[in-house]
XYZ file of C-alpha atoms in Angstrom:
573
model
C -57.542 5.630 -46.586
C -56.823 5.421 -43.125
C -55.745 2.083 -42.807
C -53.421 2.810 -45.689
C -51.497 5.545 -43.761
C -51.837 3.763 -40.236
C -49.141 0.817 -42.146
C -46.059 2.037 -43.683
C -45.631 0.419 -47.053
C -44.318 -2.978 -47.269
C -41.842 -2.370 -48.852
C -40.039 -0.550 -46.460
C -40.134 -2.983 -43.906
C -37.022 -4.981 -44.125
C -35.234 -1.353 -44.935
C -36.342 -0.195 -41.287
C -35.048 -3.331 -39.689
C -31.735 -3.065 -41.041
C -31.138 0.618 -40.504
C -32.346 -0.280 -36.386
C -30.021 -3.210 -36.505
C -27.186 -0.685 -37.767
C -27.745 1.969 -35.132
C -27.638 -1.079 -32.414
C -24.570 -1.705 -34.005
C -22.971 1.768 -33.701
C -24.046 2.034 -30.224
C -22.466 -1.088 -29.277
C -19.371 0.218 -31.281
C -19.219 3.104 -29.960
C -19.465 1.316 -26.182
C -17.072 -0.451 -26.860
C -14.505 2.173 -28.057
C -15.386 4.195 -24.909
C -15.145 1.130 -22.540
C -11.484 0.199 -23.724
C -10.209 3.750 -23.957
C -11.560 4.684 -20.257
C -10.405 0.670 -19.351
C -7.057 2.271 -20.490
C -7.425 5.676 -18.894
C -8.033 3.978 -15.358
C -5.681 1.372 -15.698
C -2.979 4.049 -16.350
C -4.645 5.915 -12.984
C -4.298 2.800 -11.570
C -0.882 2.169 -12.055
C 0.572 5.478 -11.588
C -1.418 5.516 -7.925
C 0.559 2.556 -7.013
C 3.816 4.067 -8.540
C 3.961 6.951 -6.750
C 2.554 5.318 -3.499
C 5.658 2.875 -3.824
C 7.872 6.157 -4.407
C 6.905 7.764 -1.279
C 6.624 4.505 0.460
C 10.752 4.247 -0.297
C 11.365 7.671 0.357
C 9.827 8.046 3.792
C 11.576 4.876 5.251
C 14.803 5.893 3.346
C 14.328 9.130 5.976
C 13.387 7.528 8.835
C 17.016 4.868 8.307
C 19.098 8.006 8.055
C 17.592 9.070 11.123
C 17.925 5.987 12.776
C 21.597 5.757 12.219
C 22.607 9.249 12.960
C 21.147 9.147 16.450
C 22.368 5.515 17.259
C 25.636 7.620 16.713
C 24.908 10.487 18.830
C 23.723 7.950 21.841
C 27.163 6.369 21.118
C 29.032 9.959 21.392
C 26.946 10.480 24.334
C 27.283 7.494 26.041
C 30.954 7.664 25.449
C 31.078 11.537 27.127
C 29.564 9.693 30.459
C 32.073 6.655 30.257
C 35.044 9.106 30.162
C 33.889 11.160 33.255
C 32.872 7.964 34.983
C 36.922 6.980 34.279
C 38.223 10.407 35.208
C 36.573 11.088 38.132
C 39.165 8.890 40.405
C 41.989 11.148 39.172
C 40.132 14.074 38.999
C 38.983 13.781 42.662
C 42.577 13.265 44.321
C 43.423 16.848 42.683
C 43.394 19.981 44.866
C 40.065 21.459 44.166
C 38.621 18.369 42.912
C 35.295 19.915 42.844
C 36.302 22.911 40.581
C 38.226 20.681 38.374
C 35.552 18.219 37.384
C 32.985 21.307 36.862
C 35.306 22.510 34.759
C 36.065 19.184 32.406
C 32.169 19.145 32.546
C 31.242 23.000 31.217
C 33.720 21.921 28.017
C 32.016 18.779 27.510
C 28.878 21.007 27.671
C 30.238 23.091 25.093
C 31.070 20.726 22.165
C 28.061 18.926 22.401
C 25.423 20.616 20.987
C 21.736 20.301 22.369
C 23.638 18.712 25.825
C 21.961 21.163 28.555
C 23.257 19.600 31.599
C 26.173 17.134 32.959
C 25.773 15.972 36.698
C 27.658 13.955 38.899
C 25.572 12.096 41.540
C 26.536 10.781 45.107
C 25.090 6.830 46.071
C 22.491 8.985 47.616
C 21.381 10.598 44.185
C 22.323 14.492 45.381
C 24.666 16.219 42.522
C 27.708 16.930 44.274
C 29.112 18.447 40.539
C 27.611 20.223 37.637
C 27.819 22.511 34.817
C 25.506 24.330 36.360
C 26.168 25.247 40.117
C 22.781 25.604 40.876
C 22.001 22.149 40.662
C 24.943 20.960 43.296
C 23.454 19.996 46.555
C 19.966 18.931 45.565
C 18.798 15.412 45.596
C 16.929 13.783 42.634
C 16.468 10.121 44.782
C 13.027 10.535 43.729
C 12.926 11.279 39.935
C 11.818 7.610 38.443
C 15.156 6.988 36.197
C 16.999 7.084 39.280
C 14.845 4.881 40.689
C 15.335 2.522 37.620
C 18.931 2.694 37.872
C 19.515 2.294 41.448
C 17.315 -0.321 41.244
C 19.231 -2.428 38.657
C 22.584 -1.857 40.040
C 24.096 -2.659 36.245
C 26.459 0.059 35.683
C 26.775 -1.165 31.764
C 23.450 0.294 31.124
C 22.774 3.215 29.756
C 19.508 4.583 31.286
C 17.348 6.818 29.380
C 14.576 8.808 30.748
C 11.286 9.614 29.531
C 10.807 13.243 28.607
C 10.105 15.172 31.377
C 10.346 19.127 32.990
C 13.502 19.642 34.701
C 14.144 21.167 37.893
C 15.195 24.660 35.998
C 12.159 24.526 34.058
C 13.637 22.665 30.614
C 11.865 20.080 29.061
C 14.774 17.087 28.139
C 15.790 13.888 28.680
C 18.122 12.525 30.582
C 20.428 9.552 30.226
C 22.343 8.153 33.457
C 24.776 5.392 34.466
C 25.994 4.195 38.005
C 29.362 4.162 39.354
C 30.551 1.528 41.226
C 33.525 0.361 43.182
C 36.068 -2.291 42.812
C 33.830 -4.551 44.907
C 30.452 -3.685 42.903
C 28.915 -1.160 44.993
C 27.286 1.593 43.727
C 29.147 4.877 44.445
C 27.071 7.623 42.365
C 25.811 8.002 39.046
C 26.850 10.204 35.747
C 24.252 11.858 34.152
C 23.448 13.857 30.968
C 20.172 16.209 29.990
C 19.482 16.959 26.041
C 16.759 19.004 24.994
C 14.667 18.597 21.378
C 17.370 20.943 19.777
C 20.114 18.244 19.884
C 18.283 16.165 17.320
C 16.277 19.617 15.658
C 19.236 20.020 12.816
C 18.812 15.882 12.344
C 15.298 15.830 11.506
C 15.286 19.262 9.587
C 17.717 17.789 6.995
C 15.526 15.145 5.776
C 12.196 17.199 4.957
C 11.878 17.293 1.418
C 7.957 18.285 1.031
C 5.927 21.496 3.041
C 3.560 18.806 4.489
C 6.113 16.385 6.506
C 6.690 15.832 9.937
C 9.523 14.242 11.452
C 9.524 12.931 15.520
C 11.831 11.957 17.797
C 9.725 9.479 20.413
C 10.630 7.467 24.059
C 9.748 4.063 23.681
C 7.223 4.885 26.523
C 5.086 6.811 24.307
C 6.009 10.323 25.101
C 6.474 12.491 21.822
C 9.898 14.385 22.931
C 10.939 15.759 19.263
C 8.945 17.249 16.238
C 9.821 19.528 13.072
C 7.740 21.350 12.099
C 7.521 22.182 15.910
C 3.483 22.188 17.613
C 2.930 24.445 19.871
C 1.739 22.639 23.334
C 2.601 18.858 21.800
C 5.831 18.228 23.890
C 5.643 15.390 26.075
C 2.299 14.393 24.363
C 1.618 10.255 25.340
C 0.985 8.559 22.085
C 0.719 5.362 23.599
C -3.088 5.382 22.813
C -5.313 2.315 21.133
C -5.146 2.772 17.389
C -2.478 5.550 17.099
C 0.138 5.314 15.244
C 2.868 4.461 17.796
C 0.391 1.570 19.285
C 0.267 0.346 16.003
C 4.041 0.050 15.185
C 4.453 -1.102 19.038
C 1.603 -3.535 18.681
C 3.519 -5.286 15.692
C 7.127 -6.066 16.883
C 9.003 -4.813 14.160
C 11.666 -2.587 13.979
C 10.312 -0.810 10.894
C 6.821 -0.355 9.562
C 4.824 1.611 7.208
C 1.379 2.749 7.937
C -1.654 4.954 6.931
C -4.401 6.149 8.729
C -5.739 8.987 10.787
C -2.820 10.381 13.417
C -3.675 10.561 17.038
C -2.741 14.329 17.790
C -3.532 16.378 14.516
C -6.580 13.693 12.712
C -5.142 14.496 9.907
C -4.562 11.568 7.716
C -1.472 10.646 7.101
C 1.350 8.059 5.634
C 4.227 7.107 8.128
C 7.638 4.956 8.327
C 8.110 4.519 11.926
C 11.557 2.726 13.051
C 12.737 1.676 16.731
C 16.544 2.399 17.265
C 17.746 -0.936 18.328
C 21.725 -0.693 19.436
C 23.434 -3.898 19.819
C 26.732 -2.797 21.315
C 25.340 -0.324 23.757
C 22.354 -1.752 26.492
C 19.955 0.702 27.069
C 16.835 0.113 29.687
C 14.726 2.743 27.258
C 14.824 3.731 23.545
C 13.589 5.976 21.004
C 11.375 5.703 17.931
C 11.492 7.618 15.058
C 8.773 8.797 12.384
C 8.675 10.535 9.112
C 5.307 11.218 7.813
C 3.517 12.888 4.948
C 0.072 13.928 4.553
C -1.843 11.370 2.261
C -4.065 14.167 0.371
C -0.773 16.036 -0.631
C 0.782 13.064 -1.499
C -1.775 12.030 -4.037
C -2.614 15.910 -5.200
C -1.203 15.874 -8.193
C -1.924 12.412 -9.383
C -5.808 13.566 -7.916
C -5.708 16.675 -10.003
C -4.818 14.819 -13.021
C -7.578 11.679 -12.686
C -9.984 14.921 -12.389
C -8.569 16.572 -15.715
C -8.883 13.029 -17.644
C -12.400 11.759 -16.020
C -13.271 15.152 -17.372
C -11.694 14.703 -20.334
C -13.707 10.579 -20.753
C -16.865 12.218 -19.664
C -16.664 14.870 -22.105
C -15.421 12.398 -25.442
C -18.158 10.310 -24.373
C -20.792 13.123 -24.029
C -19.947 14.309 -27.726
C -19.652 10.563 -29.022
C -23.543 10.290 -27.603
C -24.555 12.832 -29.065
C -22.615 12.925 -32.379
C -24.206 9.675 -32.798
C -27.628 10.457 -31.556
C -27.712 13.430 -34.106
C -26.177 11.552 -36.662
C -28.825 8.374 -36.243
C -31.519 10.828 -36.137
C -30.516 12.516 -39.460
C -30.415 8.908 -40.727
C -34.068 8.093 -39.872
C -35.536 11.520 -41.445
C -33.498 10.605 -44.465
C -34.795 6.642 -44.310
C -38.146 8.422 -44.531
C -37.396 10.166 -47.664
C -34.837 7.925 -49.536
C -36.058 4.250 -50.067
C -32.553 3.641 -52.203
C -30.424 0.985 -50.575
C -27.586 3.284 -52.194
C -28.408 6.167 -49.938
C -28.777 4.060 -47.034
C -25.046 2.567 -46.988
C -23.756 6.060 -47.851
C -25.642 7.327 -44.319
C -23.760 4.210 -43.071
C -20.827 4.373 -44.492
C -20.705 8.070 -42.825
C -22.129 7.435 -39.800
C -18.860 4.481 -39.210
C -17.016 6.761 -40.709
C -17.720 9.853 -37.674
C -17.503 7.489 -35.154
C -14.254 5.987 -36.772
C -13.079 9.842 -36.499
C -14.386 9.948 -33.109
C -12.152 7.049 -31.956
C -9.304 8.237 -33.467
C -9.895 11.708 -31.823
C -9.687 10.137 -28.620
C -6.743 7.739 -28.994
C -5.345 10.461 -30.208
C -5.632 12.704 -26.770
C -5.240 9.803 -24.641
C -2.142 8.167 -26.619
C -3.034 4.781 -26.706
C -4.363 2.521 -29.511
C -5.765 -0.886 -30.174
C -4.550 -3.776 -32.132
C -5.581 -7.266 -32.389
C -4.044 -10.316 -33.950
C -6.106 -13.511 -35.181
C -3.777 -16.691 -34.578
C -5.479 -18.072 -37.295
C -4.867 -16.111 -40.116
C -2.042 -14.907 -38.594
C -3.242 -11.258 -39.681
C -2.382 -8.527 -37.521
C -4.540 -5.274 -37.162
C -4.097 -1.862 -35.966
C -5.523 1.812 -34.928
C -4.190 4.392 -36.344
C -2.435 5.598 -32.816
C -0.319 2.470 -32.525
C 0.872 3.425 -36.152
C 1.400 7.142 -35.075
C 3.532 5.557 -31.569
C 5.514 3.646 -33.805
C 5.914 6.527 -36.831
C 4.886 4.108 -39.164
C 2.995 4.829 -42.204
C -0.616 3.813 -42.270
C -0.727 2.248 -46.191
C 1.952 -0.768 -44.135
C 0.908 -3.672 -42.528
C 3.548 -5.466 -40.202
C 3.412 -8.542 -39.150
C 4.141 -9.950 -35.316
C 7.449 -10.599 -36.156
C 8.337 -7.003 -37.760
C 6.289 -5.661 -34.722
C 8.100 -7.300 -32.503
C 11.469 -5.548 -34.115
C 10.734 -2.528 -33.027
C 11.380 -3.284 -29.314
C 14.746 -2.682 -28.182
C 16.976 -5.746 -27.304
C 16.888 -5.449 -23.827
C 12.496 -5.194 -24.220
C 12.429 -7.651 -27.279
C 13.095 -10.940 -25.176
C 10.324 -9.967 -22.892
C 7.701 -9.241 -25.707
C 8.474 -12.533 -26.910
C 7.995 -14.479 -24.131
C 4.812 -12.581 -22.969
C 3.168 -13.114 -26.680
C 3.930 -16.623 -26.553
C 2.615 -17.194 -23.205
C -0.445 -15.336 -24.653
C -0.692 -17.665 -27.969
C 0.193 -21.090 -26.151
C -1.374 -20.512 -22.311
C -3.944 -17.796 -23.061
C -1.858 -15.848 -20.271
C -1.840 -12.103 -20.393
C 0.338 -9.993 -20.068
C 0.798 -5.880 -18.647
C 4.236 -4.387 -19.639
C 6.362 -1.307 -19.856
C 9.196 -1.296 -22.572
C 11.056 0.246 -25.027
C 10.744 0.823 -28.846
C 12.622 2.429 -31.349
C 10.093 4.089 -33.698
C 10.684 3.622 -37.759
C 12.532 7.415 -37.354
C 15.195 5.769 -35.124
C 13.258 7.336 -32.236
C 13.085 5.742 -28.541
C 9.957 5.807 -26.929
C 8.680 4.319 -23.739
C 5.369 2.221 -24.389
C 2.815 0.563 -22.014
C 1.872 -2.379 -23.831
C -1.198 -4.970 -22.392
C -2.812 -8.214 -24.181
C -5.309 -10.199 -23.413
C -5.900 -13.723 -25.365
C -9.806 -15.145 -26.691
C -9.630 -18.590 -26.816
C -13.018 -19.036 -28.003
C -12.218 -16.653 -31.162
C -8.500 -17.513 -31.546
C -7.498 -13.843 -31.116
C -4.983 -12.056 -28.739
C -6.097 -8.217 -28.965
C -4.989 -4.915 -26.406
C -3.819 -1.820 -26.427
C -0.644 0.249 -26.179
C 0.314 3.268 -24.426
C 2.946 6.037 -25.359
C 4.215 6.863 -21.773
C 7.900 8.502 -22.757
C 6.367 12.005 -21.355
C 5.905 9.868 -17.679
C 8.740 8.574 -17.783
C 11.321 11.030 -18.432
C 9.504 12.970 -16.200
C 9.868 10.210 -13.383
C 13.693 9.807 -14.596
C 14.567 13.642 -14.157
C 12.852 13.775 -10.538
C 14.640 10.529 -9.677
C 18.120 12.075 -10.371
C 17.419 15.537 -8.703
C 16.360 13.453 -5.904
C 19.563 11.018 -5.267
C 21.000 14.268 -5.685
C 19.871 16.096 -3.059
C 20.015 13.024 -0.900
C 23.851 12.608 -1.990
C 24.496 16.297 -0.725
C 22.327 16.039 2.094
C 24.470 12.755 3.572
C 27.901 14.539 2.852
C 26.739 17.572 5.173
C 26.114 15.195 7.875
C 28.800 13.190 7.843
C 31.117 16.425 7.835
C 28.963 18.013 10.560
C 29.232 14.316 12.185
C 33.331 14.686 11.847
C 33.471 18.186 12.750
C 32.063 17.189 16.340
C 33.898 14.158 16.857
C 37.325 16.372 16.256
C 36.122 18.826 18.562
C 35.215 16.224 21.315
C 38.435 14.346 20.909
C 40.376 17.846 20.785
C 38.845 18.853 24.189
C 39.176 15.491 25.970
C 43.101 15.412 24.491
C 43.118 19.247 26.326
C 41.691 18.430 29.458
C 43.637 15.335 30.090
C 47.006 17.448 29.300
C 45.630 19.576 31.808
C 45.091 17.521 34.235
C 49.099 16.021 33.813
C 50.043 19.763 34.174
C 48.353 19.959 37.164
C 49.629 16.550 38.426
C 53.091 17.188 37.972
C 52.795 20.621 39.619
C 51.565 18.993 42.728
C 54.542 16.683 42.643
C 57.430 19.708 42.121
C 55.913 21.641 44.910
C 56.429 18.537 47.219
C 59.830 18.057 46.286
C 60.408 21.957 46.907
C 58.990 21.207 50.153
C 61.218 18.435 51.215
C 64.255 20.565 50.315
C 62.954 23.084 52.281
C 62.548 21.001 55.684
C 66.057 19.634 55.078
C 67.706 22.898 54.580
C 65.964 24.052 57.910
C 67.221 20.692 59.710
C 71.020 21.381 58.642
C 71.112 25.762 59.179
C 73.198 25.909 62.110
C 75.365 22.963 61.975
C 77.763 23.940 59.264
C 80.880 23.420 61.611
C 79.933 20.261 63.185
C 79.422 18.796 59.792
C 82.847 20.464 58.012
C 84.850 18.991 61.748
C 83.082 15.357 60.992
C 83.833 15.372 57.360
C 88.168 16.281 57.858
C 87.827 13.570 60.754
C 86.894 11.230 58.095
C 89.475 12.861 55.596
C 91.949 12.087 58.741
C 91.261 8.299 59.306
C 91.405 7.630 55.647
C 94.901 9.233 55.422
C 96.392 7.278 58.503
C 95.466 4.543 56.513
C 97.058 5.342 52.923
C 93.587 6.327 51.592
C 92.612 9.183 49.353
C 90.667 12.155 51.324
C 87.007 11.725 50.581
C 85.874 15.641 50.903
C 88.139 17.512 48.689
C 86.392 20.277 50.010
C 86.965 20.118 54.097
C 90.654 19.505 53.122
C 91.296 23.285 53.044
C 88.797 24.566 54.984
C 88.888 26.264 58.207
C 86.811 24.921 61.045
C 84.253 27.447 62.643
C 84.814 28.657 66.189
């Protein structure tokens, strides 16, 4: 009796090896569903990452060229300011109060420049003999190491830009200087300039777009001179230091890069454009870099937040697909132990396929991407349900390639074509996002990706509704040209507004300096007529007596009197 129950009945044998076959089978089926839809789920990740890294890879050194080319103008409108007191000072110095008259033409430069703190000109010994601000004439700056550098290369072309620095009234600025020199080449003084941060503050405010950016203004020395968001205690900072970013960019010799990594004064991790501002009509011993950088974690937040929200939302399909199908094989085996019918056992089958059939579709469903596979054999085409709900087409259909391959728009339908017969003839496969018009007339954006089996003759994949993504990325793309489009046309009228006002002050001090010319001349003239009216007071009747002497002669000799008015006259006693 006991060896009778230790053996389950023979007959029930081959019954137990199918049904363990079958739930080996739904395991691997239901593997398999999970690997493709979370092979889909990442690969979407995927791509989006690299999307929106590309985005912000664009925007950033979009930034950093409008930068670039608004200050190479404002070095231009600067260096321009010192050429035209360089070629006024001759005049200007032959005028009375020659000293008062250049401070003057240099307080109104002062005053239509904006962020320009200081305009000096400098004897050959390097002392400021005039200013915009008095208190600087008199002292010497022989010492400070730009004049040093210009002195030294006695090439009054160049523009010389210093590294930032404290000034003697307690400013922290730059200054930009060029020599003076005399018809024979020797050098005679220097003009100079000082800016502070604030003349390039309204530049690099314009371009943030995001709370987490930061925008700097940096000497090609290493010293950080400019940054919005301003940090308290970071002016004049030397980022010159192995690894930083500004090594980095140095280190390469390009004019623009792109980098990531950890920056040198926050650690904060960050993505960067850095650009050098390279001038080709204007030499310049020292230049400037400019960065525009976002932090990498709020870059990727959103695109973070949503991998989160749909590894939770794998994990928790393929928890309930584990389950579901551990429950369901278990109420199989209690009813294999019961039910010897082969009839019951495909109905627990046919169910069991059937929940897990549900299960898939539940999940294509969320994720919005379906399967299909076509055997180039048969030349029978199969799909999921989901590719028949992307392309509104009713289930009870069955279209082949060629009707599938209608429902891509023309401009998509020529790449489709060549991609599947790559795929048929090469085994190549292929990764694309087109468009489709659905069997309602609708357009829809699809991610579509095959993959060919040589062995089994089959080209099989899966396809993606990603219209949501993409309208999405097409509204943000216009509202951002957009603001870019506005944000140029401020510049360039804020750009024109200061070039008016520079040109209307230089056109007012040069008419004031003619005014002030041709006063000097009058009251000369007034001055000779003065000296001659003293020299001839006195001799009124020696002059009258000489000119009817002369009247005389020419009479005696037939000729008309030359001074009608001594005809008449009576001599003086």
């Amino acid at each position: 009796m006991n060896s009778r129950k230790s053996k389950p009945p023979l007959s029930t044998r081959p019954s137990n090896d199918r049904l363990a076959a079958r739930w080996v089978r739904e395991w691997l089926l239901v593997a398999a569903a999970l690997l493709m839809l979370g092979g889909g789920i990442g690969w979407s990740l995927y791509h989006d990452r690299q999307e929106l890294e590309g985005e912000e890879r664009e925007r950033l050194s979009r930034r950093a060229s409008m930068i670039d080319e608004n200050i190479r103008r404002q070095l231009f409108a600067t260096n321009r300011a010192l050429e035209s007191i360089r070629r006024d000072l001759p005049l200007l110095k032959r005028q009375k109060d020659s000293t008062g008259l250049i401070n003057d033409r240099l307080q109104a430069l002062v005053e239509v420049m904006p962020g320009v703190r200081t305009l000096l000109v400098y004897d050959a010994d390097a002392t400021v003999i005039a200013s915009n601000r008095k208190e600087l004439i008199g002292r010497n700056f022989r010492e400070r190491d730009y004049v040093k550098a210009a002195l030294q290369s006695r090439n009054p072309a160049v523009l010389h830009l210093s590294a930032p620095y404290t000034t003697a009234l307690g400013a922290f600025a730059m200054t930009a200087v060029k020599l003076i020199a005399d018809d024979r080449g020797r050098v005679i003084g220097m003009v100079g300039v000082s800016v502070d941060p604030d003349y390039f503050k309204t530049l690099l405010h314009s371009v943030i777009y995001a709370p987490d950016m930061r925008v700097s203004i940096t000497h090609s020395d290493g010293r950080l001179f400019a940054t919005v968001p301003e940090q308290a205690g970071r002016q004049g900072a030397d980022l010159a230091q192995p690894g930083s970013f500004f090594t980095r960019h140095r280190d390469s010799g390009q004019q623009e890069t792109l980098l990531t990594g950890i920056a040198y004064i926050t650690g904060d991790e960050r993505m960067m454009a850095l650009r050098t501002i390279q001038l080709a009509d204007l030499l310049m011993d020292k230049t400037l870099l400019v960065s525009v950088a976002r932090d990498l974690p709020a870059i990727f937040a959103v695109w973070r937040r949503d991998a989160y929200e749909k590894a939770a939302l794998f994990g928790l399909l393929a928890f309930i697909a584990s389950v579901g199908l551990f429950l369901n094989q278990r109420r199989q085996r209690a009813y294999a132990r019961v039910v010897a019918s082969g009839e019951v056992e495909r109905q627990l089958a046919a169910q069991a396929l059937q929940g897990t059939q549900d299960l898939l579709a539940r999940a294509e469903e969320l994720g919005r991407v379906g399967g299909w596979e076509f055997d180039v054999e048969t030349g029978q085409q199969t799909w999921t349900k989901a590719v028949y709900d992307i392309h509104e087409l009713d289930f009870t259909l069955h279209p082949t390639v060629s009707q599938s391959i209608n429902f891509y728009t023309p401009d998509s339908r020529p790449i489709i074509e060549q991609a599947v017969q790559r795929a048929l003839e090469q085994g190549e496969p292929f990764d694309l996002e087109l468009e489709i018009v659905t069997a309602k007339g609708n357009l829809r954006y699809v991610h579509a990706v095959g993959r060919t089996d040589l062995a089994r003759r089959k080209v099989s994949g899966f396809i993606q509704d990603i219209t949501e993504r993409k309208q999405a990325e097409a509204r943000s793309y216009e509202s951002e040209n957009r603001r870019i489009s506005e944000q140029a046309a401020a510049l360039e009228a804020e750009r024109r507004a200061g070039l008016a006002a520079l040109h209307l002050m230089e056109d007012a001090v040069s008419a004031r300096t003619r005014a002030e010319t041709m006063t000097a001349t009058l009251s000369k003239q007034l001055d000779e007529l003065h000296r001659w009216q003293q020299l001839t007071l006195g001799r009124e009747g020696r002059i009258l007596a000489m000119k009817q002497e002369v009247n005389s002669l020419l009479a005696e000799s037939g000729q008309q009197a030359r001074y009608a008015s001594a005809a008449d006259a009576e001599t003086p006693k």
